[in-house]
Amino acid sequence: MTERKIFCPLCRRPYPDYENGRCPVHDTSLEYPPDPRIGTRAGSYLLLDLIAKGGMGAVYKAEHVFIQKLVGVKLLHARYAQEREILDRFLFEARAAAAIN
């Protein structure tokens, strides 16, 4: 993950901290997102918005940074990363969701 950036509340794009603090496209005030992961990258995905939170993790609207395809990305809470049973369940759910595509 990269450092947290300010973003445009309309286009949800992260931007560096421009001197005037305005979105170059919409001319709206740039602000910090309510979720610290919004505007950061998880692998090749730019996290744009929080869709849902649950006990095991959170689901984000994201965009693949190379092909600009919108996707949903579920991130597992770090505290579960070492629990084999939870990781197996997480991977099972991911495979099931991918098969629906």
Coordinates of C-alpha atoms in Angstrom, one line a residue:
M1 CA 0.0 0.0 0.0
T2 CA 1.1 3.5 -0.7
E3 CA 0.8 6.6 1.4
R4 CA -2.6 8.2 1.8
K5 CA -3.5 11.1 -0.6
I6 CA -6.1 13.7 -0.8
F7 CA -8.9 13.1 -3.4
C8 CA -11.7 14.7 -5.3
P9 CA -15.1 13.9 -3.8
L10 CA -16.7 13.9 -7.2
C11 CA -14.4 11.7 -9.3
R12 CA -12.8 9.9 -6.3
R13 CA -9.4 10.2 -7.8
P14 CA -6.4 10.7 -5.5
Y15 CA -4.1 13.6 -6.3
P16 CA -0.9 14.9 -4.8
D17 CA -1.3 17.9 -2.6
Y18 CA -1.7 20.7 -5.2
E19 CA -0.9 24.2 -4.0
N20 CA -4.4 25.3 -4.5
G21 CA -6.0 22.1 -3.1
R22 CA -8.5 21.8 -6.0
C23 CA -9.3 19.0 -8.3
P24 CA -7.8 19.9 -11.7
V25 CA -10.9 18.3 -13.5
H26 CA -13.9 19.4 -11.4
D27 CA -12.4 22.4 -9.5
T28 CA -13.7 21.0 -6.2
S29 CA -11.8 21.1 -3.0
L30 CA -9.6 18.1 -2.4
E31 CA -10.1 16.3 0.9
Y32 CA -8.9 13.3 2.8
P33 CA -11.1 10.3 2.4
P34 CA -13.0 8.9 5.4
D35 CA -11.3 5.5 5.1
P36 CA -7.5 5.7 5.1
R37 CA -7.2 3.1 2.4
I38 CA -9.2 5.1 -0.2
G39 CA -6.8 6.6 -2.7
T40 CA -4.1 4.0 -2.0
R41 CA -3.0 1.0 -4.0
A42 CA -3.4 -2.7 -3.1
G43 CA -1.2 -4.4 -5.6
S44 CA -2.3 -3.3 -9.1
Y45 CA -5.6 -1.9 -7.8
L46 CA -6.3 1.7 -6.8
L47 CA -8.9 1.7 -4.0
L48 CA -11.6 4.3 -4.9
D49 CA -14.4 3.8 -2.4
L50 CA -15.5 1.7 0.5
I51 CA -18.4 -0.6 -0.4
A52 CA -18.8 -2.6 2.8
K53 CA -17.1 -3.6 6.0
G54 CA -17.4 -6.9 7.8
G55 CA -15.8 -9.0 10.5
M56 CA -13.2 -10.5 8.2
G57 CA -12.3 -7.4 6.1
A58 CA -13.6 -4.7 3.8
V59 CA -14.8 -4.5 0.2
Y60 CA -13.7 -1.6 -2.0
K61 CA -14.6 -0.3 -5.4
A62 CA -11.2 -0.3 -7.2
E63 CA -9.7 0.2 -10.6
H64 CA -6.9 -1.9 -12.1
V65 CA -4.2 0.8 -12.7
F66 CA -3.0 -0.6 -16.0
I67 CA -6.2 -1.6 -17.8
Q68 CA -8.6 0.9 -16.0
K69 CA -11.2 -1.9 -15.3
L70 CA -13.5 -1.3 -12.3
V71 CA -13.6 -4.2 -9.9
G72 CA -14.5 -5.0 -6.3
V73 CA -11.6 -5.8 -4.1
K74 CA -12.0 -7.6 -0.7
L75 CA -9.1 -7.0 1.7
L76 CA -8.7 -9.3 4.7
H77 CA -8.0 -7.7 8.1
A78 CA -4.3 -8.1 8.8
R79 CA -5.0 -9.9 12.1
Y80 CA -6.4 -12.9 10.2
A81 CA -3.4 -13.2 7.8
Q82 CA -1.8 -16.0 9.8
E83 CA -5.0 -18.0 10.5
R84 CA -5.1 -20.9 8.0
E85 CA -8.8 -21.7 8.4
I86 CA -9.8 -18.1 7.7
L87 CA -7.4 -17.8 4.8
D88 CA -8.9 -21.0 3.3
R89 CA -12.4 -19.5 3.6
F90 CA -11.3 -16.2 2.1
L91 CA -9.8 -18.0 -0.9
F92 CA -12.9 -20.2 -1.3
E93 CA -15.1 -17.0 -1.4
A94 CA -12.7 -15.3 -3.9
R95 CA -12.7 -18.3 -6.2
A96 CA -16.5 -18.6 -6.0
A97 CA -16.9 -14.8 -6.8
A98 CA -14.5 -15.1 -9.8
A99 CA -16.4 -18.1 -11.2
I100 CA -19.6 -15.9 -11.3
N101 CA -17.9 -13.3 -13.6

